[in-house]
Amino acid sequence: MSISKETAIDIALAYREIETAEGLLADINKAVERREVPDVRDAFGRLQGGFQLGVPTSDTSRTLFNVPWNLARPIIEAHIAAKKSLVGALNEKARVEIDQPA
């Protein structure tokens, strides 16, 4: 048997989030250790002085700008931990799907 397309997509997206967050965290940690501003740029190539947190949807968007990098680190670490936990749960779901008869 095989796992469902939905489960496979969910696993892939969780791994992508982990990979992206770990890369960002590594960049932030390196810069902070050197007492530099992390070289994190927006889509237009502009250097960002802090982290953005938000829900960008139409007229009800809520965004916090320039959240200090030292506050971003625990948020990113918690996000990584949550996604790793999700991967574990999805792996169990995949095992159940594989064991189900067709």
PDB file of C-alpha atoms in Angstrom:
ATOM      1  CA  MET A   1       0.000   0.000   0.000  1.00  0.00           C
ATOM      2  CA  SER A   2       1.000   3.644  -0.111  1.00  0.00           C
ATOM      3  CA  ILE A   3       0.373   6.837   1.786  1.00  0.00           C
ATOM      4  CA  SER A   4      -2.182   9.394   0.655  1.00  0.00           C
ATOM      5  CA  LYS A   5      -1.209  12.336  -1.478  1.00  0.00           C
ATOM      6  CA  GLU A   6      -2.383  14.678   1.305  1.00  0.00           C
ATOM      7  CA  THR A   7      -0.104  13.032   3.864  1.00  0.00           C
ATOM      8  CA  ALA A   8       2.857  13.129   1.472  1.00  0.00           C
ATOM      9  CA  ILE A   9       2.289  16.828   0.774  1.00  0.00           C
ATOM     10  CA  ASP A  10       1.911  17.612   4.482  1.00  0.00           C
ATOM     11  CA  ILE A  11       5.196  15.838   5.239  1.00  0.00           C
ATOM     12  CA  ALA A  12       7.012  17.651   2.420  1.00  0.00           C
ATOM     13  CA  LEU A  13       5.690  21.059   3.509  1.00  0.00           C
ATOM     14  CA  ALA A  14       6.670  20.447   7.130  1.00  0.00           C
ATOM     15  CA  TYR A  15      10.197  19.467   6.081  1.00  0.00           C
ATOM     16  CA  ARG A  16      10.429  22.591   3.896  1.00  0.00           C
ATOM     17  CA  GLU A  17       9.395  24.772   6.855  1.00  0.00           C
ATOM     18  CA  ILE A  18      12.031  23.115   9.054  1.00  0.00           C
ATOM     19  CA  GLU A  19      14.739  23.586   6.435  1.00  0.00           C
ATOM     20  CA  THR A  20      13.840  27.240   5.856  1.00  0.00           C
ATOM     21  CA  ALA A  21      13.598  28.035   9.570  1.00  0.00           C
ATOM     22  CA  GLU A  22      16.876  26.288  10.385  1.00  0.00           C
ATOM     23  CA  GLY A  23      18.641  28.269   7.651  1.00  0.00           C
ATOM     24  CA  LEU A  24      17.225  31.552   8.917  1.00  0.00           C
ATOM     25  CA  LEU A  25      18.127  30.668  12.501  1.00  0.00           C
ATOM     26  CA  ALA A  26      21.701  29.818  11.503  1.00  0.00           C
ATOM     27  CA  ASP A  27      22.055  33.174   9.712  1.00  0.00           C
ATOM     28  CA  ILE A  28      20.654  35.062  12.695  1.00  0.00           C
ATOM     29  CA  ASN A  29      22.849  33.205  15.192  1.00  0.00           C
ATOM     30  CA  LYS A  30      26.020  33.850  13.158  1.00  0.00           C
ATOM     31  CA  ALA A  31      25.294  37.549  12.859  1.00  0.00           C
ATOM     32  CA  VAL A  32      24.311  37.976  16.501  1.00  0.00           C
ATOM     33  CA  GLU A  33      27.512  36.215  17.619  1.00  0.00           C
ATOM     34  CA  ARG A  34      29.490  38.766  15.575  1.00  0.00           C
ATOM     35  CA  ARG A  35      27.338  41.603  16.925  1.00  0.00           C
ATOM     36  CA  GLU A  36      26.118  42.355  13.396  1.00  0.00           C
ATOM     37  CA  VAL A  37      22.669  42.839  11.918  1.00  0.00           C
ATOM     38  CA  PRO A  38      21.635  39.606  10.163  1.00  0.00           C
ATOM     39  CA  ASP A  39      21.821  39.908   6.390  1.00  0.00           C
ATOM     40  CA  VAL A  40      18.159  39.090   5.809  1.00  0.00           C
ATOM     41  CA  ARG A  41      16.609  40.809   2.803  1.00  0.00           C
ATOM     42  CA  ASP A  42      13.070  41.276   1.581  1.00  0.00           C
ATOM     43  CA  ALA A  43      11.811  40.357  -1.881  1.00  0.00           C
ATOM     44  CA  PHE A  44      13.233  43.627  -3.236  1.00  0.00           C
ATOM     45  CA  GLY A  45      16.719  42.999  -1.828  1.00  0.00           C
ATOM     46  CA  ARG A  46      16.392  45.539   0.972  1.00  0.00           C
ATOM     47  CA  LEU A  47      18.167  44.686   4.230  1.00  0.00           C
ATOM     48  CA  GLN A  48      15.703  44.075   7.065  1.00  0.00           C
ATOM     49  CA  GLY A  49      16.463  45.388  10.540  1.00  0.00           C
ATOM     50  CA  GLY A  50      14.160  42.922  12.258  1.00  0.00           C
ATOM     51  CA  PHE A  51      11.719  40.105  11.905  1.00  0.00           C
ATOM     52  CA  GLN A  52       8.142  40.486  10.624  1.00  0.00           C
ATOM     53  CA  LEU A  53       5.265  38.590  12.151  1.00  0.00           C
ATOM     54  CA  GLY A  54       1.868  38.840  10.633  1.00  0.00           C
ATOM     55  CA  VAL A  55      -1.178  37.655   8.812  1.00  0.00           C
ATOM     56  CA  PRO A  56      -1.265  39.545   5.512  1.00  0.00           C
ATOM     57  CA  THR A  57      -4.873  39.180   4.395  1.00  0.00           C
ATOM     58  CA  SER A  58      -6.791  42.054   2.811  1.00  0.00           C
ATOM     59  CA  ASP A  59      -8.092  44.803   5.085  1.00  0.00           C
ATOM     60  CA  THR A  60      -7.817  42.701   8.249  1.00  0.00           C
ATOM     61  CA  SER A  61      -4.045  42.217   8.026  1.00  0.00           C
ATOM     62  CA  ARG A  62      -2.105  42.291  11.239  1.00  0.00           C
ATOM     63  CA  THR A  63       1.664  42.692  11.011  1.00  0.00           C
ATOM     64  CA  LEU A  64       4.378  43.506  13.506  1.00  0.00           C
ATOM     65  CA  PHE A  65       7.422  45.099  11.899  1.00  0.00           C
ATOM     66  CA  ASN A  66      11.033  45.149  13.081  1.00  0.00           C
ATOM     67  CA  VAL A  67      10.627  42.575  15.820  1.00  0.00           C
ATOM     68  CA  PRO A  68      14.168  42.430  17.272  1.00  0.00           C
ATOM     69  CA  TRP A  69      16.301  39.505  16.130  1.00  0.00           C
ATOM     70  CA  ASN A  70      16.901  38.361  19.712  1.00  0.00           C
ATOM     71  CA  LEU A  71      13.118  37.879  20.035  1.00  0.00           C
ATOM     72  CA  ALA A  72      12.917  36.167  16.658  1.00  0.00           C
ATOM     73  CA  ARG A  73      15.297  33.401  17.726  1.00  0.00           C
ATOM     74  CA  PRO A  74      13.034  31.729  20.331  1.00  0.00           C
ATOM     75  CA  ILE A  75      10.062  32.088  17.990  1.00  0.00           C
ATOM     76  CA  ILE A  76      11.933  30.362  15.164  1.00  0.00           C
ATOM     77  CA  GLU A  77      13.214  27.664  17.544  1.00  0.00           C
ATOM     78  CA  ALA A  78       9.670  26.990  18.750  1.00  0.00           C
ATOM     79  CA  HIS A  79       8.456  26.860  15.139  1.00  0.00           C
ATOM     80  CA  ILE A  80      11.141  24.292  14.272  1.00  0.00           C
ATOM     81  CA  ALA A  81      10.209  22.172  17.297  1.00  0.00           C
ATOM     82  CA  ALA A  82       6.511  22.303  16.383  1.00  0.00           C
ATOM     83  CA  LYS A  83       7.183  21.286  12.778  1.00  0.00           C
ATOM     84  CA  LYS A  84       9.459  18.419  13.870  1.00  0.00           C
ATOM     85  CA  SER A  85       6.681  17.209  16.146  1.00  0.00           C
ATOM     86  CA  LEU A  86       4.262  17.454  13.228  1.00  0.00           C
ATOM     87  CA  VAL A  87       6.610  15.365  11.058  1.00  0.00           C
ATOM     88  CA  GLY A  88       6.630  12.696  13.760  1.00  0.00           C
ATOM     89  CA  ALA A  89       2.834  12.624  13.862  1.00  0.00           C
ATOM     90  CA  LEU A  90       2.613  12.553  10.072  1.00  0.00           C
ATOM     91  CA  ASN A  91       5.097   9.666   9.924  1.00  0.00           C
ATOM     92  CA  GLU A  92       2.822   7.715  12.248  1.00  0.00           C
ATOM     93  CA  LYS A  93      -0.163   8.598  10.042  1.00  0.00           C
ATOM     94  CA  ALA A  94       1.784   7.372   7.009  1.00  0.00           C
ATOM     95  CA  ARG A  95       2.581   4.074   8.745  1.00  0.00           C
ATOM     96  CA  VAL A  96      -1.111   3.550   9.473  1.00  0.00           C
ATOM     97  CA  GLU A  97      -2.006   4.331   5.859  1.00  0.00           C
ATOM     98  CA  ILE A  98       0.621   1.849   4.599  1.00  0.00           C
ATOM     99  CA  ASP A  99      -0.712  -0.893   6.880  1.00  0.00           C
ATOM    100  CA  GLN A 100      -4.338  -0.425   5.777  1.00  0.00           C
ATOM    101  CA  PRO A 101      -5.613  -2.974   3.255  1.00  0.00           C
ATOM    102  CA  ALA A 102      -6.664  -1.647  -0.132  1.00  0.00           C
TER     103      ALA A 102
END
